[in-house]
Amino acid sequence: MAIAMASLMFLIRSSNPKPLLIHPFCPLRPSSFSFRLRPPPPRTTILRRSSVTSFFSDQAQSPSSTAIEDNPLLQDFEFPPFDVIDASHVRPGMRALLKKLDDDLAELEKTVEPSWPKLVEPLERIIDRLSVVWGAINHLKAVKDTPELRSAIEEIQPEKITFGLKLDQSKPIYNAFKALKESPDWAALSDARKRIVESSIKDAVLSGISLEDDEREEFNKIQQELAKLSKRFGENVLDATKKFEKLITDKKEIEGLPATALGLAAQIATSKGHENATAENGPWMITLDGPSFMSVMQHVKNRALREEIYRAYVTRASSGDFDNTPIIDQILKLRLAKANLLGYNNYAELSMATKMATVDKAEELLEKLRSASWNAAVLDMEELKQFSKSQGAPEADELAHWDISFWSERLRESKYEINEEELRPYFSLPKVMDGLFNLVKMLFDIDVVPADGLAPVWNSDVNFYCIKDSTGSPISYFYFDPYSRPSEKRGGAWMGEVFARTRVFSHDKTSVRLPVAHMVCNQMPPVGDKPSLMTFREVETVFHEFGHALQHMLTIQDEGLVAGIRGIEWDAVELPSQFMENWCYHRDTLMSIAKHYETGESLPEDIYQKLLAARTFRAGTMSLRQLKFATLDLELHSKYVPGGPESIYDVDQRVGKRTQLLPPLPEDRFLCGFSHIFAGGYAAGYYSYKWAEVLSADAFSAFEDAGLNDDKALRDTGYRFRDTVLALGGGKDPLEVFIEFRGREPSPEPLLRHNGLLQTTA
């Protein structure tokens, strides 16, 4: 499940990073596009030199301009040249681009008129060009981080933000949008165009356009500082995660660790200089990266080692050079100051200005779900204690945080006879992707075909795909980067845009530029001659991220500023992603992906039934976990007073008493790694996962109503979902889109039913 902004309308807004849809631990018409790509070239970057010269035609041909002309960031590429962009290109490339866009903005301000061709289209060209280039740079930082790239971004980011603020606060553009809304032409505009105009006016106000000079200067300083702090926060988390290494030489210390995890630990040890490391004989390296950390917490019998790794994880980035505590304090202080400048009581109110919910409505939903989950979580804990006691665990009466995952896995294995690790051989990445692509072909009438070699990539593990409609015409493309690379790639899973669908950038003005997305995960890489063997949770994550990508890629919206994931209210963007997770439990879908990687044997029917039964295993506990994050986020952004009597950790402890059966450790510094709200787009918005989960569960219930075993009914319902939720993008209010699909407003009942919490609620 990583798009990191309060609004997706303008993708370059001030301090906001490139949109990413993050997973926490994130219509197929027309068929007559005339925009076609040439046949696949070799895996090298093709650049169009001539169009670069025209793009910078006002620059004299000097040695420096030749260097600019050769800069891959400034080429008129069909796909970003990810294979050749490096840190040395960032400073000169971005400065040349910003100079050109600044000139374009000045020209637009002189010639702007309250009409679509004289206002929105030239504005979109400016926004899109910066979004694509800055997005490519930041994408590489997320998947191929280097000190040089960090330094270049740190130096150029203030200049980029300064331009963004200048654009946001342009009075001629703002006045033209207001005039367009008040003109006789307003009534004739499409719903999508009206949404663009209204959102542009609102975004300008939220970007400080109405502030007096002194206040606007202060606002701009806050935006610059917030961008710097968020960037530093994320780097500290990555660096603190990379720094921790635990070398194990005695296999008894990691007894219980499955073969796949032993292979990964030996592979990590090899990469750290222990050349003779093997899965059988070691040595083994444990890290805080997701696959390594979770394997230890779930399977290692050595309680002392579990405690050590757990404490290291919950205190990441909380001391020394990587201490995020002062950064969090300053971020919260500046966000409050920013909200106050704009006339809001707190940052949560400001955040909600571009969302479906209000602070009160979000808190109301969280409390309803908390009360529905609490009793079930109490029963979960009691069952866990009784089970661990029956297994002779001395810690049974006083289970600690580092015991919960371990004993939960043992209970799951005992109760459902399901062992996550023993299931891995049935979920090889190639089979999972084949099953996923077959599912979307059936539901949405599309074909996903490999297109490796058509676009340059940043790592040899990255695959490239083309999506075609029922006539065989390409309608979109996407990259897939599946494996963990802790030395250079940040953790988690996310989807982001590379290009948005738009009419403005089509070659002939009658067709459209096709959308392109990237999808990034962090699962266990292939070990030896085995393919990547996935946990069921990793399977769900791939389905989740592909749901985000589908909404971006299957849009039929031609207005680029609200196409795909752009312009959708933040608390609705998780609908398609969480919707897709449901299909992991659909029998035909699961059986199509669950094939033993060596024998080809299908997952036994009894194991499928057990997986289905285990779906609601500890559902109350898992629900509370997400509710804790969401409630803590809202508390920090609505009630917490920076510099007041409570520290951020006091707030964490206080919220924990209402949302956790085991309160946080006194030294718990989870907040120092909470990148979603301090280095992503979920500040005062983490509740969106639960808000959208109501929408997604209700959307899936339409397929349940149609009949999950009725292929024709599923296709009919799938086409309707495609033509509404996946097609309309940000061009229509998300509640209206939902009603158009479902025929009514959303209900929380399907979510509670799916989680097995209806009886508890009653």
XYZ file of N, CA, C and O in Angstrom, residues 512-593:
328
model
N -4.225 10.762 -27.121
C -3.725 11.108 -25.792
C -2.331 10.521 -25.602
O -1.937 9.574 -26.282
N -1.585 11.098 -24.648
C -0.369 10.448 -24.167
C -0.796 9.354 -23.199
O -1.651 9.574 -22.341
N -0.208 8.173 -23.324
C -0.620 7.045 -22.500
C -0.012 7.128 -21.103
O 1.123 7.591 -20.933
N -0.749 6.660 -20.096
C -0.227 6.690 -18.728
C 0.834 5.615 -18.492
O 0.775 4.528 -19.081
N 1.793 5.935 -17.629
C 2.849 5.005 -17.240
C 3.002 5.085 -15.723
O 2.982 6.177 -15.147
N 3.140 3.920 -15.077
C 3.266 3.863 -13.621
C 4.487 3.041 -13.247
O 5.042 2.300 -14.064
N 4.928 3.188 -11.990
C 5.882 2.216 -11.453
C 5.313 1.623 -10.171
O 4.596 2.274 -9.419
N 5.624 0.366 -9.961
C 5.129 -0.406 -8.831
C 6.350 -1.007 -8.142
O 7.156 -1.692 -8.786
N 6.515 -0.725 -6.845
C 7.726 -1.126 -6.132
C 7.355 -1.927 -4.900
O 6.484 -1.511 -4.123
N 7.982 -3.076 -4.719
C 7.793 -3.895 -3.518
C 9.151 -4.201 -2.897
O 10.195 -3.814 -3.430
N 9.148 -4.895 -1.783
C 10.388 -5.225 -1.084
C 10.338 -6.654 -0.572
O 10.591 -6.918 0.601
N 10.014 -7.584 -1.453
C 9.917 -8.965 -1.007
C 11.261 -9.671 -1.125
O 12.223 -9.133 -1.674
N 11.290 -10.893 -0.593
C 12.523 -11.662 -0.608
C 12.948 -11.939 -2.044
O 12.156 -12.421 -2.848
N 14.204 -11.652 -2.390
C 14.660 -11.911 -3.762
C 14.878 -13.402 -3.987
O 14.846 -14.201 -3.044
N 15.097 -13.789 -5.245
C 15.452 -15.186 -5.497
C 16.713 -15.559 -4.723
O 17.622 -14.739 -4.566
N 16.750 -16.774 -4.203
C 17.918 -17.268 -3.476
C 18.434 -18.493 -4.216
O 17.713 -19.473 -4.394
N 19.686 -18.418 -4.667
C 20.241 -19.519 -5.442
C 19.472 -19.688 -6.737
O 19.221 -18.725 -7.467
N 19.064 -20.927 -7.016
C 18.324 -21.175 -8.256
C 16.813 -21.177 -8.051
O 16.056 -21.546 -8.943
N 16.387 -20.754 -6.856
C 14.953 -20.686 -6.586
C 14.409 -19.320 -6.995
O 15.065 -18.299 -6.791
N 13.192 -19.278 -7.542
C 12.567 -17.971 -7.802
C 12.208 -17.301 -6.482
O 12.330 -17.907 -5.415
N 11.769 -16.062 -6.557
C 11.280 -15.386 -5.351
C 10.038 -16.122 -4.866
O 9.036 -16.196 -5.566
N 10.139 -16.695 -3.658
C 9.012 -17.418 -3.069
C 8.378 -16.520 -2.019
O 9.041 -16.062 -1.087
N 7.072 -16.278 -2.154
C 6.404 -15.209 -1.419
C 5.581 -15.745 -0.258
O 5.036 -16.843 -0.313
N 5.475 -14.922 0.779
C 4.472 -15.194 1.800
C 3.116 -14.772 1.244
O 3.031 -14.003 0.272
N 2.059 -15.245 1.870
C 0.725 -14.856 1.419
C 0.530 -13.353 1.582
O -0.128 -12.705 0.767
N 1.127 -12.787 2.637
C 1.021 -11.344 2.840
C 1.683 -10.572 1.706
O 1.197 -9.523 1.271
N 2.811 -11.089 1.202
C 3.474 -10.439 0.076
C 2.627 -10.539 -1.188
O 2.626 -9.624 -2.022
N 1.899 -11.629 -1.327
C 0.968 -11.758 -2.454
C -0.094 -10.659 -2.362
O -0.399 -9.977 -3.352
N -0.660 -10.481 -1.169
C -1.662 -9.424 -0.975
C -1.084 -8.052 -1.306
O -1.772 -7.198 -1.882
N 0.175 -7.837 -0.929
C 0.809 -6.542 -1.193
C 0.921 -6.272 -2.689
O 0.663 -5.156 -3.152
N 1.307 -7.280 -3.467
C 1.400 -7.106 -4.926
C 0.023 -6.769 -5.507
O -0.109 -5.865 -6.343
N -1.011 -7.487 -5.073
C -2.370 -7.195 -5.544
C -2.766 -5.766 -5.162
O -3.399 -5.051 -5.950
N -2.407 -5.359 -3.946
C -2.746 -4.022 -3.455
C -2.133 -2.944 -4.356
O -2.824 -2.035 -4.834
N -0.821 -3.049 -4.579
C -0.154 -2.021 -5.378
C -0.660 -2.019 -6.821
O -0.751 -0.964 -7.448
N -0.999 -3.195 -7.325
C -1.519 -3.247 -8.694
C -2.887 -2.575 -8.778
O -3.241 -2.005 -9.817
N -3.651 -2.613 -7.678
C -4.920 -1.888 -7.653
C -4.715 -0.400 -7.839
O -5.439 0.266 -8.608
N -3.713 0.160 -7.136
C -3.368 1.566 -7.351
C -2.996 1.811 -8.806
O -3.456 2.767 -9.437
N -2.129 0.945 -9.325
C -1.642 1.133 -10.691
C -2.787 1.075 -11.702
O -2.813 1.842 -12.671
N -3.747 0.177 -11.476
C -4.878 0.065 -12.404
C -5.677 1.356 -12.470
O -6.126 1.773 -13.547
N -5.871 2.004 -11.328
C -6.638 3.254 -11.352
C -5.899 4.325 -12.146
O -6.522 5.174 -12.790
N -4.578 4.273 -12.105
C -3.797 5.224 -12.884
C -3.812 4.865 -14.368
O -3.914 5.741 -15.229
N -3.736 3.561 -14.655
C -3.501 3.118 -16.038
C -4.776 2.894 -16.845
O -4.745 2.949 -18.073
N -5.892 2.640 -16.186
C -7.129 2.364 -16.917
C -8.047 3.580 -16.994
O -9.195 3.475 -17.420
N -7.558 4.726 -16.585
C -8.377 5.927 -16.666
C -8.739 6.235 -18.120
O -7.965 5.969 -19.036
N -9.931 6.775 -18.306
C -10.322 7.257 -19.641
C -10.428 8.780 -19.636
O -10.925 9.384 -20.575
N -9.928 9.375 -18.549
C -9.976 10.826 -18.392
C -8.857 11.462 -19.223
O -7.686 11.137 -19.047
N -9.218 12.370 -20.117
C -8.229 13.003 -20.990
C -7.681 14.313 -20.438
O -6.710 14.847 -20.985
N -8.310 14.856 -19.407
C -7.795 16.074 -18.773
C -6.668 15.671 -17.831
O -6.885 15.072 -16.777
N -5.436 15.987 -18.205
C -4.271 15.474 -17.497
C -4.221 15.792 -16.019
O -3.684 15.013 -15.231
N -4.767 16.925 -15.597
C -4.667 17.325 -14.190
C -5.593 16.530 -13.283
O -5.460 16.593 -12.058
N -6.531 15.767 -13.867
C -7.406 14.918 -13.046
C -7.500 13.506 -13.627
O -8.484 12.806 -13.420
N -6.467 13.090 -14.346
C -6.474 11.751 -14.944
C -5.865 10.747 -13.976
O -4.932 11.067 -13.230
N -6.401 9.536 -13.969
C -5.827 8.491 -13.125
C -5.931 8.831 -11.649
O -6.994 9.172 -11.140
N -4.786 8.761 -10.957
C -4.779 9.024 -9.516
C -4.732 10.514 -9.193
O -4.862 10.897 -8.025
N -4.563 11.359 -10.195
C -4.483 12.801 -9.940
C -5.852 13.365 -9.561
O -6.855 13.048 -10.180
N -5.845 14.220 -8.568
C -7.060 14.953 -8.224
C -8.055 14.187 -7.387
O -9.109 14.718 -7.052
N -7.761 12.924 -7.045
C -8.683 12.145 -6.208
C -8.449 12.489 -4.744
O -7.303 12.543 -4.297
N -9.532 12.722 -4.016
C -9.392 13.015 -2.599
C -8.604 11.899 -1.916
O -8.804 10.710 -2.185
N -7.712 12.318 -1.023
C -6.729 11.393 -0.449
C -7.369 10.207 0.259
O -6.838 9.097 0.222
N -8.498 10.428 0.905
C -9.090 9.329 1.667
C -9.911 8.391 0.780
O -10.558 7.470 1.289
N -9.864 8.597 -0.538
C -10.514 7.656 -1.457
C -9.507 6.870 -2.284
O -9.877 5.900 -2.946
N -8.222 7.259 -2.239
C -7.263 6.645 -3.166
C -6.964 5.187 -2.832
O -6.487 4.442 -3.688
N -7.233 4.757 -1.607
C -6.948 3.366 -1.258
C -8.082 2.410 -1.658
O -7.976 1.200 -1.451
N -9.159 2.927 -2.233
C -10.286 2.063 -2.597
C -9.866 0.942 -3.570
O -10.039 -0.240 -3.264
N -9.288 1.262 -4.737
C -8.977 0.175 -5.676
C -7.887 -0.767 -5.182
O -7.893 -1.955 -5.517
N -6.963 -0.256 -4.389
C -5.869 -1.099 -3.896
C -6.385 -2.118 -2.888
O -6.099 -3.323 -2.977
N -7.169 -1.656 -1.926
C -7.710 -2.566 -0.923
C -8.771 -3.487 -1.531
O -8.922 -4.636 -1.110
N -9.457 -2.990 -2.536
C -10.407 -3.826 -3.275
C -9.696 -5.034 -3.891
O -10.182 -6.168 -3.810
N -8.544 -4.813 -4.494
C -7.838 -5.902 -5.174
C -7.361 -6.972 -4.192
O -7.252 -8.147 -4.560
N -7.074 -6.606 -2.958
C -6.623 -7.592 -1.973
C -7.663 -8.695 -1.771
O -7.315 -9.844 -1.475
N -8.930 -8.340 -1.884
C -9.991 -9.334 -1.672
C -9.876 -10.527 -2.612
O -10.273 -11.644 -2.255
N -9.328 -10.283 -3.804
C -9.273 -11.367 -4.789
C -8.250 -12.436 -4.417
O -8.255 -13.529 -4.996
N -7.384 -12.156 -3.457
C -6.432 -13.178 -3.001
C -7.155 -14.337 -2.315
O -6.583 -15.423 -2.163
N -8.395 -14.093 -1.884
C -9.172 -15.141 -1.214
C -10.220 -15.763 -2.139
O -10.945 -16.662 -1.733
N -10.298 -15.262 -3.355
C -11.233 -15.795 -4.341
C -10.683 -17.129 -4.831
O -9.531 -17.210 -5.303
N -11.471 -18.190 -4.736
C -10.958 -19.534 -4.966
C -10.276 -19.685 -6.325
O -9.129 -20.156 -6.413
N -10.960 -19.301 -7.392
C -10.386 -19.494 -8.726
C -9.087 -18.705 -8.890
O -8.127 -19.185 -9.504
N -9.079 -17.501 -8.348
C -7.876 -16.677 -8.457
C -6.725 -17.297 -7.675
O -5.608 -17.440 -8.191
N -7.000 -17.662 -6.431
C -5.927 -18.214 -5.595
C -5.389 -19.513 -6.187
O -4.174 -19.732 -6.244
N -6.282 -20.374 -6.656
C -5.830 -21.646 -7.220
C -5.022 -21.440 -8.509
O -4.182 -22.264 -8.861
N -5.265 -20.333 -9.191
C -4.511 -20.081 -10.423
C -3.091 -19.604 -10.139
O -2.202 -19.747 -10.986
N -2.862 -19.020 -8.960
C -1.513 -18.535 -8.646
C -0.756 -19.487 -7.740
O 0.474 -19.459 -7.704
